[in-house]
Short mmCIF file of C-alpha atoms and ligand atoms in Angstrom, two decimals:
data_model
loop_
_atom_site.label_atom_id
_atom_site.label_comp_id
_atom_site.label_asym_id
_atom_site.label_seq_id
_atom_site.Cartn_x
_atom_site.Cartn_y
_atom_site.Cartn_z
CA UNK J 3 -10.94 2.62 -18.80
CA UNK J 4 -14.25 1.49 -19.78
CA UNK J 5 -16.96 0.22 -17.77
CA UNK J 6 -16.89 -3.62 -19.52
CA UNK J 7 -12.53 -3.08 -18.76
CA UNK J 8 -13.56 -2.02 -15.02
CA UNK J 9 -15.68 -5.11 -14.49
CA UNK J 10 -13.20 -8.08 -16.27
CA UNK J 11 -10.29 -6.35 -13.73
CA UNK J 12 -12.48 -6.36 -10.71
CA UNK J 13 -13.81 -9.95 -11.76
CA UNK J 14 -10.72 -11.21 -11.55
CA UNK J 15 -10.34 -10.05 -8.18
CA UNK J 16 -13.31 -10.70 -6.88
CA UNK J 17 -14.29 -6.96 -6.30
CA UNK J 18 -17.34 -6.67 -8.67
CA UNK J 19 -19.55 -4.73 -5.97
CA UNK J 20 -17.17 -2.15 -6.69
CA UNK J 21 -19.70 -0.98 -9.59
CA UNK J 22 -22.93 -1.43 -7.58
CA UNK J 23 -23.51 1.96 -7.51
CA UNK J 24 -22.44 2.67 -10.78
CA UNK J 25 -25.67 3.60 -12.86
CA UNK J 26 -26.46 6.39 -10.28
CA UNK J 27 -23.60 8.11 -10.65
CA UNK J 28 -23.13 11.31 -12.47
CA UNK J 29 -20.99 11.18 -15.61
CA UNK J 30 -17.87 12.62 -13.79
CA UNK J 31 -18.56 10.41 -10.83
CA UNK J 32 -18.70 7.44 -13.42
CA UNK J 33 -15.01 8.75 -14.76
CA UNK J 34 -13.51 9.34 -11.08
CA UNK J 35 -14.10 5.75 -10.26
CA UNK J 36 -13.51 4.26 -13.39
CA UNK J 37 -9.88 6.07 -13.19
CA UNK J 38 -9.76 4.71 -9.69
CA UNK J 39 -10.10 1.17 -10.41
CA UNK J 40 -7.91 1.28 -13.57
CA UNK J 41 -4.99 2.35 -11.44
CA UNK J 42 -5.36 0.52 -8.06
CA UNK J 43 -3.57 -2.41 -7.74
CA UNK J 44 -5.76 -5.34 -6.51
CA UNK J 45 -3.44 -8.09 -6.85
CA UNK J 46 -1.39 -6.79 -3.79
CA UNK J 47 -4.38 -8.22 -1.51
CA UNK J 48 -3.88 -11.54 -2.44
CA UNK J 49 0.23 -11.02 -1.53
CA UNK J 50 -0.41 -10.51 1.98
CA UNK J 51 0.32 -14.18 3.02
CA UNK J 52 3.78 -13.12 2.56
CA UNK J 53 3.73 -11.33 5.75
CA UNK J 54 1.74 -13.66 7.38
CA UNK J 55 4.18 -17.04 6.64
CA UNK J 56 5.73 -18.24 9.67
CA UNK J 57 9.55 -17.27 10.26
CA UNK J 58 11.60 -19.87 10.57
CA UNK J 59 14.61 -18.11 10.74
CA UNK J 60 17.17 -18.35 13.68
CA UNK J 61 17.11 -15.61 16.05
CA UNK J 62 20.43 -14.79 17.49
CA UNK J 63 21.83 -11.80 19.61
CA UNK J 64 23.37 -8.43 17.55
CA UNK J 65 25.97 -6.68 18.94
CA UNK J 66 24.80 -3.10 19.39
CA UNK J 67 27.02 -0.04 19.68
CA UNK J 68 26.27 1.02 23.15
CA UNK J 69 26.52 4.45 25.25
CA UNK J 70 29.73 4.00 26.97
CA UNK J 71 31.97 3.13 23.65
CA UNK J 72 29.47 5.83 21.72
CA UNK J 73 30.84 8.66 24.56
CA UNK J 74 34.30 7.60 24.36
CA UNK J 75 34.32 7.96 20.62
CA UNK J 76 31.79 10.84 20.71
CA UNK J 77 33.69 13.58 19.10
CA UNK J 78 35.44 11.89 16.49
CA UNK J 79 32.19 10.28 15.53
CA UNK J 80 30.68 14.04 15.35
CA UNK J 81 33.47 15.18 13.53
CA UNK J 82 32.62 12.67 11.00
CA UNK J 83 29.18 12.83 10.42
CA UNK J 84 29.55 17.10 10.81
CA UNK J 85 32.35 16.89 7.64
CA UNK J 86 30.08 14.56 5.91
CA UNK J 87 27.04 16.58 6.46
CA UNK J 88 28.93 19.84 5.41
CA UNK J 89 29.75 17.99 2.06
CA UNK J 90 25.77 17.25 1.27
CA UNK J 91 26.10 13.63 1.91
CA UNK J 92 22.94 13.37 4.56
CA UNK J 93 19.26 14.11 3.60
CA UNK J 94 16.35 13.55 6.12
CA UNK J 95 13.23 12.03 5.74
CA UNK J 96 9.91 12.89 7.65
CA UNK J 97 7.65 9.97 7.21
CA UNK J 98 4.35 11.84 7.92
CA UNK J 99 2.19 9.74 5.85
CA UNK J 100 0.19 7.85 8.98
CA UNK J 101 -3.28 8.41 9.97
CA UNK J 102 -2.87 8.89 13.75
CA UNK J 103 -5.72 7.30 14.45
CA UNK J 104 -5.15 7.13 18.31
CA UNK J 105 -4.56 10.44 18.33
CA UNK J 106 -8.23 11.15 17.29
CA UNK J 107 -7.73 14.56 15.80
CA UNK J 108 -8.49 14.90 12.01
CA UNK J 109 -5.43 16.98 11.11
CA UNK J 110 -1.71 15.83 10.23
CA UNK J 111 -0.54 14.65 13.51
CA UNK J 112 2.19 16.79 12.82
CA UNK J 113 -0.10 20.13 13.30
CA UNK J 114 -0.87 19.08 16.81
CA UNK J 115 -0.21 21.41 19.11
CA UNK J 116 2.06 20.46 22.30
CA UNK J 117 2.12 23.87 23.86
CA UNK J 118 0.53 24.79 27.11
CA UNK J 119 1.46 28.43 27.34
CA UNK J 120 2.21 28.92 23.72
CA UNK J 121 2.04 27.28 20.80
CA UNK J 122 4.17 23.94 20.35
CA UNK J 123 2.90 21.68 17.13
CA UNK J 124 5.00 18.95 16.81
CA UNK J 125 6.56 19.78 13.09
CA UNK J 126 7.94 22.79 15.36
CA UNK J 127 9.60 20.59 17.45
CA UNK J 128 10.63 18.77 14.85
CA UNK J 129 12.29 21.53 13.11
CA UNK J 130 13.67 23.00 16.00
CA UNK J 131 15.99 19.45 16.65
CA UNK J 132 16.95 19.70 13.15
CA UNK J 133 17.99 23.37 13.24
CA UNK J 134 20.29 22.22 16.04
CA UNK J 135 22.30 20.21 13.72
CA UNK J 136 21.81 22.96 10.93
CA UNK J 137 23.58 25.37 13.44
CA UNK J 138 26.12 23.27 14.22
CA UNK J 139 27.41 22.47 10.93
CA UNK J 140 26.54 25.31 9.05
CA UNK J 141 25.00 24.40 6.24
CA UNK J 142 20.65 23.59 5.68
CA UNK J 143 20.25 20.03 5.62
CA UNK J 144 17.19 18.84 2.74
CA UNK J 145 14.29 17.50 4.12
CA UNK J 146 12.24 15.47 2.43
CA UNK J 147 8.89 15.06 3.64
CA UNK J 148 6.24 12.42 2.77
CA UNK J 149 2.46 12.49 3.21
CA UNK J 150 -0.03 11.06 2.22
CA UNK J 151 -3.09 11.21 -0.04
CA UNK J 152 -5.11 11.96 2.82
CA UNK J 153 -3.19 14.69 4.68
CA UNK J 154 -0.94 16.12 1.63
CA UNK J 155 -2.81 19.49 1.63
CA UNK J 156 -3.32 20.29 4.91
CA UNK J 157 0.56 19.37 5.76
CA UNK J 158 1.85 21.48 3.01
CA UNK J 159 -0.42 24.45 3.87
CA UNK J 160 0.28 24.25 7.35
CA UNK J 161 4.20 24.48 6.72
CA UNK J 162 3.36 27.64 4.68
CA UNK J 163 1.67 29.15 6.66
CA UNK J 164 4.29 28.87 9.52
CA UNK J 165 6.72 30.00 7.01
CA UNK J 166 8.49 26.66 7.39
CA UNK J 167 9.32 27.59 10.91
CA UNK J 168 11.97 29.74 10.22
CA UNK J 169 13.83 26.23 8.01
CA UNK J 170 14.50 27.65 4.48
CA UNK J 171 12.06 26.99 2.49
CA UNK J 172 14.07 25.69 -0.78
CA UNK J 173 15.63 22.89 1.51
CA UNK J 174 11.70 21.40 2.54
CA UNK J 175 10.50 18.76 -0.43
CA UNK J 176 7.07 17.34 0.16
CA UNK J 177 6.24 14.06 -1.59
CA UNK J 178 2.74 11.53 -1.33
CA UNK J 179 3.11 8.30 -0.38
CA UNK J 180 1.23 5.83 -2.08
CA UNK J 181 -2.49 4.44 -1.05
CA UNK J 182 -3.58 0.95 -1.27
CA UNK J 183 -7.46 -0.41 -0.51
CA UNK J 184 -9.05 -0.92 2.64
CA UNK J 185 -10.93 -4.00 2.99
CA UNK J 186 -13.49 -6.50 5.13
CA UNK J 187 -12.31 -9.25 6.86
CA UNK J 188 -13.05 -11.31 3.89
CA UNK J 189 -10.43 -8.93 1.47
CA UNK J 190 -13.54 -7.21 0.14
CA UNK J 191 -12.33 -4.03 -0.76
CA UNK J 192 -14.58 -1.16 1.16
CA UNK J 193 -16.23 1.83 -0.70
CA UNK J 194 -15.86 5.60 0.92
CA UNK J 195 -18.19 7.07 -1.57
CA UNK J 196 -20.52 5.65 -4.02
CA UNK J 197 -17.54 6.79 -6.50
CA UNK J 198 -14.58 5.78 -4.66
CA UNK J 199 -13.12 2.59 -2.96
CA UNK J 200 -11.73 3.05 0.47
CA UNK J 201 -7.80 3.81 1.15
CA UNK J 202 -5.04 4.18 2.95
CA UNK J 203 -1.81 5.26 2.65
CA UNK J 204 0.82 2.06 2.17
CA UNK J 205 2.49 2.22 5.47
CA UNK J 206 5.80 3.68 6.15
CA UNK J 207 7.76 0.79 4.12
CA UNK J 208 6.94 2.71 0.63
CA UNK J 209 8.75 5.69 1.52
CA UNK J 210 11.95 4.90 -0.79
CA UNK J 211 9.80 3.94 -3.43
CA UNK J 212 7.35 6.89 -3.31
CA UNK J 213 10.22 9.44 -2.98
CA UNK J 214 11.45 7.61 -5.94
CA UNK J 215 7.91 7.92 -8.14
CA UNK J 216 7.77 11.40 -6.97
CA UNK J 217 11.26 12.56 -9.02
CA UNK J 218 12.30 13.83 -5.81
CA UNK J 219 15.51 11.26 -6.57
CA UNK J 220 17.10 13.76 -8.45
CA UNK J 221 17.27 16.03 -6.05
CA UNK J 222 19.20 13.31 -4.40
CA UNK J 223 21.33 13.27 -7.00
CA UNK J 224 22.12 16.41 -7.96
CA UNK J 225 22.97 17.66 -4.17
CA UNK J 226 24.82 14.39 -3.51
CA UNK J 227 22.96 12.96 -1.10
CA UNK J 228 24.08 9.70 -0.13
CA UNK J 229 22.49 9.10 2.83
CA UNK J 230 18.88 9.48 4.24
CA UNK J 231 17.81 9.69 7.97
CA UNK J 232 14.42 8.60 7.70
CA UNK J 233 12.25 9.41 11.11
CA UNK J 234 8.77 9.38 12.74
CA UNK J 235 6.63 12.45 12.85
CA UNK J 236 5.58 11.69 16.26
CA UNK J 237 8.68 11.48 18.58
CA UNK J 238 9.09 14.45 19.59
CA UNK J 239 12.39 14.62 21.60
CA UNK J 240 14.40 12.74 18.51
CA UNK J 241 17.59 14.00 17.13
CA UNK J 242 17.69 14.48 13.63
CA UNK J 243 20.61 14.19 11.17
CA UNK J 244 22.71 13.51 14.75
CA UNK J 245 25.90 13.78 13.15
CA UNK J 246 27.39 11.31 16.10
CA UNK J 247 24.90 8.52 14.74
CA UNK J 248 25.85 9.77 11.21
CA UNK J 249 29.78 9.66 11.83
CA UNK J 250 28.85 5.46 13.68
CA UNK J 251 27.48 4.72 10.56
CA UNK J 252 29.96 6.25 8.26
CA UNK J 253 32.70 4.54 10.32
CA UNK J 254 31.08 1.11 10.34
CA UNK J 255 30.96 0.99 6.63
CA UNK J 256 27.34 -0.24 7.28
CA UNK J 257 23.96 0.52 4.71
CA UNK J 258 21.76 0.66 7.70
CA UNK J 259 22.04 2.46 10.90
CA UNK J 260 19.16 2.07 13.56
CA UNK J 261 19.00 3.85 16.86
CA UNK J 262 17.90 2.07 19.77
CA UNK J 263 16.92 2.58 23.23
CA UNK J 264 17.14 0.34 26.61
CA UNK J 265 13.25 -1.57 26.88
CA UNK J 266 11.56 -0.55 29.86
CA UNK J 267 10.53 -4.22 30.76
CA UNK J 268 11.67 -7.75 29.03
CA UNK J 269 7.91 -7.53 27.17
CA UNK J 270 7.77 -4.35 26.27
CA UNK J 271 6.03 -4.23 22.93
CA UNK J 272 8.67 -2.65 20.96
CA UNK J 273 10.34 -4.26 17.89
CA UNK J 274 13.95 -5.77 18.66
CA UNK J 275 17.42 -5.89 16.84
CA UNK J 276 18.23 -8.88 16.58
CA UNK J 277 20.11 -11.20 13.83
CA UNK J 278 18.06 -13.64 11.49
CA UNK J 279 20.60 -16.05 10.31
CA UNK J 280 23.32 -13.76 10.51
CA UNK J 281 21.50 -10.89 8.96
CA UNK J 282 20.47 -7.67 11.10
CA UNK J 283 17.04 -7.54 11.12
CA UNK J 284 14.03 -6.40 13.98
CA UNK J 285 12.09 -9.14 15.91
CA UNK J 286 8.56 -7.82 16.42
CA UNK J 287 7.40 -8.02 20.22
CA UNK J 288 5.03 -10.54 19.75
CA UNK J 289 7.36 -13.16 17.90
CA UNK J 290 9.89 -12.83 20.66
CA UNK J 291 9.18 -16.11 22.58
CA UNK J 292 9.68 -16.05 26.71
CA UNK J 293 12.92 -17.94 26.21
CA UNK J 294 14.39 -15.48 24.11
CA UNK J 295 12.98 -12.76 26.23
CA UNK J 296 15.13 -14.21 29.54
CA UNK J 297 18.08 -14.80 27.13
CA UNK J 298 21.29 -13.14 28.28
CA UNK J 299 24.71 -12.73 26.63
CA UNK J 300 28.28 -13.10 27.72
CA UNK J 301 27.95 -9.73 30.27
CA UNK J 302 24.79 -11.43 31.50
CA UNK J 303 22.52 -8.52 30.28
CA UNK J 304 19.65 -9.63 28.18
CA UNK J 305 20.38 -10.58 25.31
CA UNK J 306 17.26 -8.85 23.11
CA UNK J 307 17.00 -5.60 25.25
CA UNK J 308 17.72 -2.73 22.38
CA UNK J 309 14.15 -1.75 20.61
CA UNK J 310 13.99 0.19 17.79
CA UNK J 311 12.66 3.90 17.84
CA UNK J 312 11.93 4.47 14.33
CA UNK J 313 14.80 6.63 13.42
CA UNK J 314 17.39 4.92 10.97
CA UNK J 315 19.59 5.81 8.23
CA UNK J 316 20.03 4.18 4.81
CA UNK J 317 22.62 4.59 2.36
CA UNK J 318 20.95 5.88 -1.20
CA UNK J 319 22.79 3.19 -2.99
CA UNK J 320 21.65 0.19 -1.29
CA UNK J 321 17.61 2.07 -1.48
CA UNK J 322 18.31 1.78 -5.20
CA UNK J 323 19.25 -1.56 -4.98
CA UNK J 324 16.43 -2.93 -3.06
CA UNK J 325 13.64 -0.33 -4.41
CA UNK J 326 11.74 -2.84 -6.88
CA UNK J 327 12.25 -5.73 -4.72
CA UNK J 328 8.98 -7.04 -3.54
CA UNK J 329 8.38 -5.45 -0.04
CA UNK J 330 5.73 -7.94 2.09
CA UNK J 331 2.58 -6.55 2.90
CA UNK J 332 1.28 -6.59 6.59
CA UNK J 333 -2.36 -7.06 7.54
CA UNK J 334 -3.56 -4.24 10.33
CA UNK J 335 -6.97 -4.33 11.86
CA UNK J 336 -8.18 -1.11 11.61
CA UNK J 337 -11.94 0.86 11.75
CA UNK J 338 -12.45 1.71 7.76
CA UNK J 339 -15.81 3.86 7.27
CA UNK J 340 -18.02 2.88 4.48
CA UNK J 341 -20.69 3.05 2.42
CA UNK J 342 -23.53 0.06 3.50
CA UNK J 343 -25.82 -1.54 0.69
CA UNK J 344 -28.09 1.54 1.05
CA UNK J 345 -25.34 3.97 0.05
CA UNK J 346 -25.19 5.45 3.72
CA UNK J 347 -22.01 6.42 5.30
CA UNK J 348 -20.81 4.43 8.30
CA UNK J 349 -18.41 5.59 10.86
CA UNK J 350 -17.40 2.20 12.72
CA UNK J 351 -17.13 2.19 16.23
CA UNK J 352 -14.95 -1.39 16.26
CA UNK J 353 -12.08 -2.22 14.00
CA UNK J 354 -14.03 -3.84 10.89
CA UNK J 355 -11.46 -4.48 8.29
CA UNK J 356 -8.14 -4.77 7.17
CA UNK J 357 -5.69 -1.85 6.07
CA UNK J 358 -2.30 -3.32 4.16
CA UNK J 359 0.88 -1.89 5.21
CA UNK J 360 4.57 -2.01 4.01
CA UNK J 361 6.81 -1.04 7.03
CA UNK J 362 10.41 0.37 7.49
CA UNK J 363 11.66 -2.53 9.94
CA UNK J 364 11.47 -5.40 6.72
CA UNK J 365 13.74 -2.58 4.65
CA UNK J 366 16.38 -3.09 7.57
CA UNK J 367 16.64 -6.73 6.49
CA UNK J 368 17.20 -5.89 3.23
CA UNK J 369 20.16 -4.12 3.75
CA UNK J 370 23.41 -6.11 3.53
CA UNK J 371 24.60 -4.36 7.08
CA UNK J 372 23.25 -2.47 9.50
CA UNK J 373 24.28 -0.78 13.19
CA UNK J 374 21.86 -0.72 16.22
CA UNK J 375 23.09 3.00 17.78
CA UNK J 376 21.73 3.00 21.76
CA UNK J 377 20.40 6.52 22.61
CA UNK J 378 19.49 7.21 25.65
CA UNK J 379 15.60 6.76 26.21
CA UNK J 380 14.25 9.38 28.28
CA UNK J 381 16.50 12.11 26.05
CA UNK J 382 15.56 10.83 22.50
CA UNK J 383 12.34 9.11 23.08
CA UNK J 384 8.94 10.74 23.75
CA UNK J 385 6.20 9.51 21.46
CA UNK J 386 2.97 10.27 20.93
CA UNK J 387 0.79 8.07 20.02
CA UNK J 388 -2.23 8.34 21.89
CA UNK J 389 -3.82 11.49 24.13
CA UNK J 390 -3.06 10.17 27.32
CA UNK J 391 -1.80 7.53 29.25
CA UNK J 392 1.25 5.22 27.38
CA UNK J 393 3.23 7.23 24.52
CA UNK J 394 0.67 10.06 24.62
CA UNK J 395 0.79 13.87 24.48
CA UNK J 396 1.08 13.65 28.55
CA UNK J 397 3.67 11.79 28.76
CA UNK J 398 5.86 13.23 25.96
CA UNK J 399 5.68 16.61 27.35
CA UNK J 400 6.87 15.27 30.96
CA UNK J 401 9.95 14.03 29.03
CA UNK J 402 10.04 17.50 26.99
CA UNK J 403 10.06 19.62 30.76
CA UNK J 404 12.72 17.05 31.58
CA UNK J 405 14.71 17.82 29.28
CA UNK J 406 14.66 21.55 30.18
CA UNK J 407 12.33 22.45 27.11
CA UNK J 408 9.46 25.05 28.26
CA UNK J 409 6.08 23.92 26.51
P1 UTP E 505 2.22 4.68 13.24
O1 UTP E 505 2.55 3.26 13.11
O2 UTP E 505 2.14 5.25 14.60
O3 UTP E 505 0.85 4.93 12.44
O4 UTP E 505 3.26 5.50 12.38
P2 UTP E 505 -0.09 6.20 12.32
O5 UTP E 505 -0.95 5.94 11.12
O6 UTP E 505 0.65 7.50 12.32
O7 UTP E 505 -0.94 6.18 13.66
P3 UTP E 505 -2.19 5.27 14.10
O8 UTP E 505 -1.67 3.87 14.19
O9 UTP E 505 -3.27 5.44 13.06
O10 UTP E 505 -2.58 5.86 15.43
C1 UTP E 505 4.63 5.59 12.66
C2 UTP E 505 5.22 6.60 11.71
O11 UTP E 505 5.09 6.16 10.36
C3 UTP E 505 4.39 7.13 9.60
C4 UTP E 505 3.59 7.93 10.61
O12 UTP E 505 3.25 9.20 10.08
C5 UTP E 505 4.56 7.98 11.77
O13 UTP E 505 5.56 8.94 11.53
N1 UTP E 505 3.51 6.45 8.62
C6 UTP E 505 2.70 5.44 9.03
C7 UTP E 505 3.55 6.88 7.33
O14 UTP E 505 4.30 7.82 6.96
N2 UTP E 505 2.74 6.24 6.44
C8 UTP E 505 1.93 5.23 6.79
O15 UTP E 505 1.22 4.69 5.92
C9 UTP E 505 1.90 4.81 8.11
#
């Protein structure tokens, strides 16, 4: 792209102070951003209304397959999703793309180390849960895991290095997510060099779609993967490819399966399973209203009370049907460092921008069906999100010693 192309796309955009630094640039500089601007795509700041518009949708109560049917049918379930995983039908997706921002360390979150009298990093522990269902059905399992621009090298070094903790090696595929700009409050995209404009990855939404751009699809293909169990990096007590959830799924006929755990409190801030006219779909804490929060059902337990944990699995077929459809984008507050006027680097103390995110729970409602899968909380659920306090490294390994594991 030339320089004249550069500025008629980032006039139309409104982003001409992209090129303020331009003339001081050196010649490869010049190129870098030049590149940069010819392939980011602008227009997808002015699409964020989309995510913004009030729903108007009705909420109503979904029935969720709960722990006392899920232990009745236990080992036929597990049957079923072992035979199915034996055939190559299930893949598994790490979404390890996110910044970890409240975690404050500069490394993949997933390198974080859990131990206290040995080593413990959390794509360990994720391993290890996956190995359990490796074990049990006898066969690897492909995993398919997706950074980001940011943390690509460091992730895929670290797993070397570790010798893919002991998972073989030709069943781990690494893919990049893709990055969109970071802007000011007034959709001013930010610059992180006098050469390049500030971004982040796309949130955890894109996953299909980068897997998809990466060719890693055919692998899907070729093995006969049907199914993907996409999952968080940071929950660190989660079963992976849990051929009972599998084997619900498979049963159910459903595209989607989501697991869920009991909230700890009516206003817990998780996201909720819910139906939106009809259609399974999450309600995000902050649009569930007090009413609906005292709701109850015909057993007189609350009606919303089954919050999603960021594990779910999609059938392949559906991703392909819903890949190009328009995903929204949602608007996060987040501290973006920048370059001022003066060209100097500046490491924000406050949130002072806006990062653009696609994220898993709208690819939910895109699926024709889905099945909320109840797990129980304090065995499947310890996330880290923060050092201490709520979700942090504290109070996941409490829940890891609880569960008998020795950190
Ligand atoms: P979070 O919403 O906790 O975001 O991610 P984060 O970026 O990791 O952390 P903070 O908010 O900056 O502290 C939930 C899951 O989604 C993945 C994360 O890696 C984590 O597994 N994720 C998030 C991506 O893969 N890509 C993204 O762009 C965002």
């Amino acid at each position: 792209m030339t320089r004249e192309e550069a500025e008629k796309k980032l006039e139309k955009f409104g982003q001409e102070h992209v090129l303020r630094f331009f003339d001081s640039l050196s010649e490869d500089e010049k190129q870098e951003l030049l590149a940069q601007i010819e392939e980011t795509d602008f227009s997808v700041l002015t699409e964020t209304s989309v995510a913004e518009k009030k729903d108007e949708r009705v909420i109503s109560p979904i029935k969720v397959l709960q722990l006392p049917e899920i232990e009745k049918k236990g080992q036929n379930l597990e049957e079923k999703g072992l035979d199915a995983i034996r055939k190559g039908r299930l893949g598994a997706v790490l979404l390890a793309g996110g910044m970890g921002t409240r975690l404050g360390s500069s490394d993949p979150k997933g390198m974080y180390d859990i131990g206290l009298t040995r080593h413990v990093y959390i794509f360990q522990r994720l391993i290890e849960n996956l190995q359990d269902v490796v074990k049990k059905a006898g066969c690897p399992i492909h995993l398919f895991v997706m950074t980001s621009e940011k943390n690509h090298d460091k992730t895929v070094g670290f797993f070397r290095e570790k010798e893919y903790f002991g998972y073989p090696e030709d069943f781990v595929h690494f893919f990049r997510q893709e990055m969109v700009p970071a802007t000011d409050y007034d959709g001013k995209v930010y610059m992180e060099a006098k050469s390049r404009i500030a971004t982040s990855p796309n949130g955890n939404g894109g996953w299909f779609s980068s897997l998809d751009a990466s060719g890693l699809t055919d692998v899907v293909d070729k093995e006969g993967i049907e199914y993907l169990n996409i999952f968080a990096v940071d929950n660190v007590l989660q079963r992976i490819a849990d051929p009972v959830f599998f084997g619900a799924v498979l049963e159910s006929g459903s595209e989607c399966g989501s697991k869920v755990v009991r909230k700890n409190a009516p206003d817990e801030a998780v996201g909720v399973m819910c139906l939106k006219d009809g259609h399974p779909s999450i309600v995000e804490y902050y649009e569930l209203t007090d009413e609906l929060m005292e709701e109850k059902d015909e057993n007189g337990e609350p009606a919303y009370d089954f919050g999603v944990i960021l594990n779910y699995l999609f059938s392949v077929k559906a991703l392909r049907r819903i890949v190009n459809d328009r995903m929204p984008l949602h608007v996060v507050e987040k501290k973006i460092p920048y370059m001022d006027d003066e060209g100097r680097l500046i490491n924000p103390e406050k949130p002072n921008g806006h990062k653009y995110e696609k994220l898993v729970l709208d690819m939910v409602e895109m699926m024709n069906s889905g099945v909320p899968f109840e797990v129980v909380r304090e065995k499947e659920f310890a996330p880290i999100k923060n050092r201490t306090g709520k979700d942090s490294v504290e109070s996941a390994r409490e829940l890891l010693k609880l569960n008998g594991y020795v950190l």
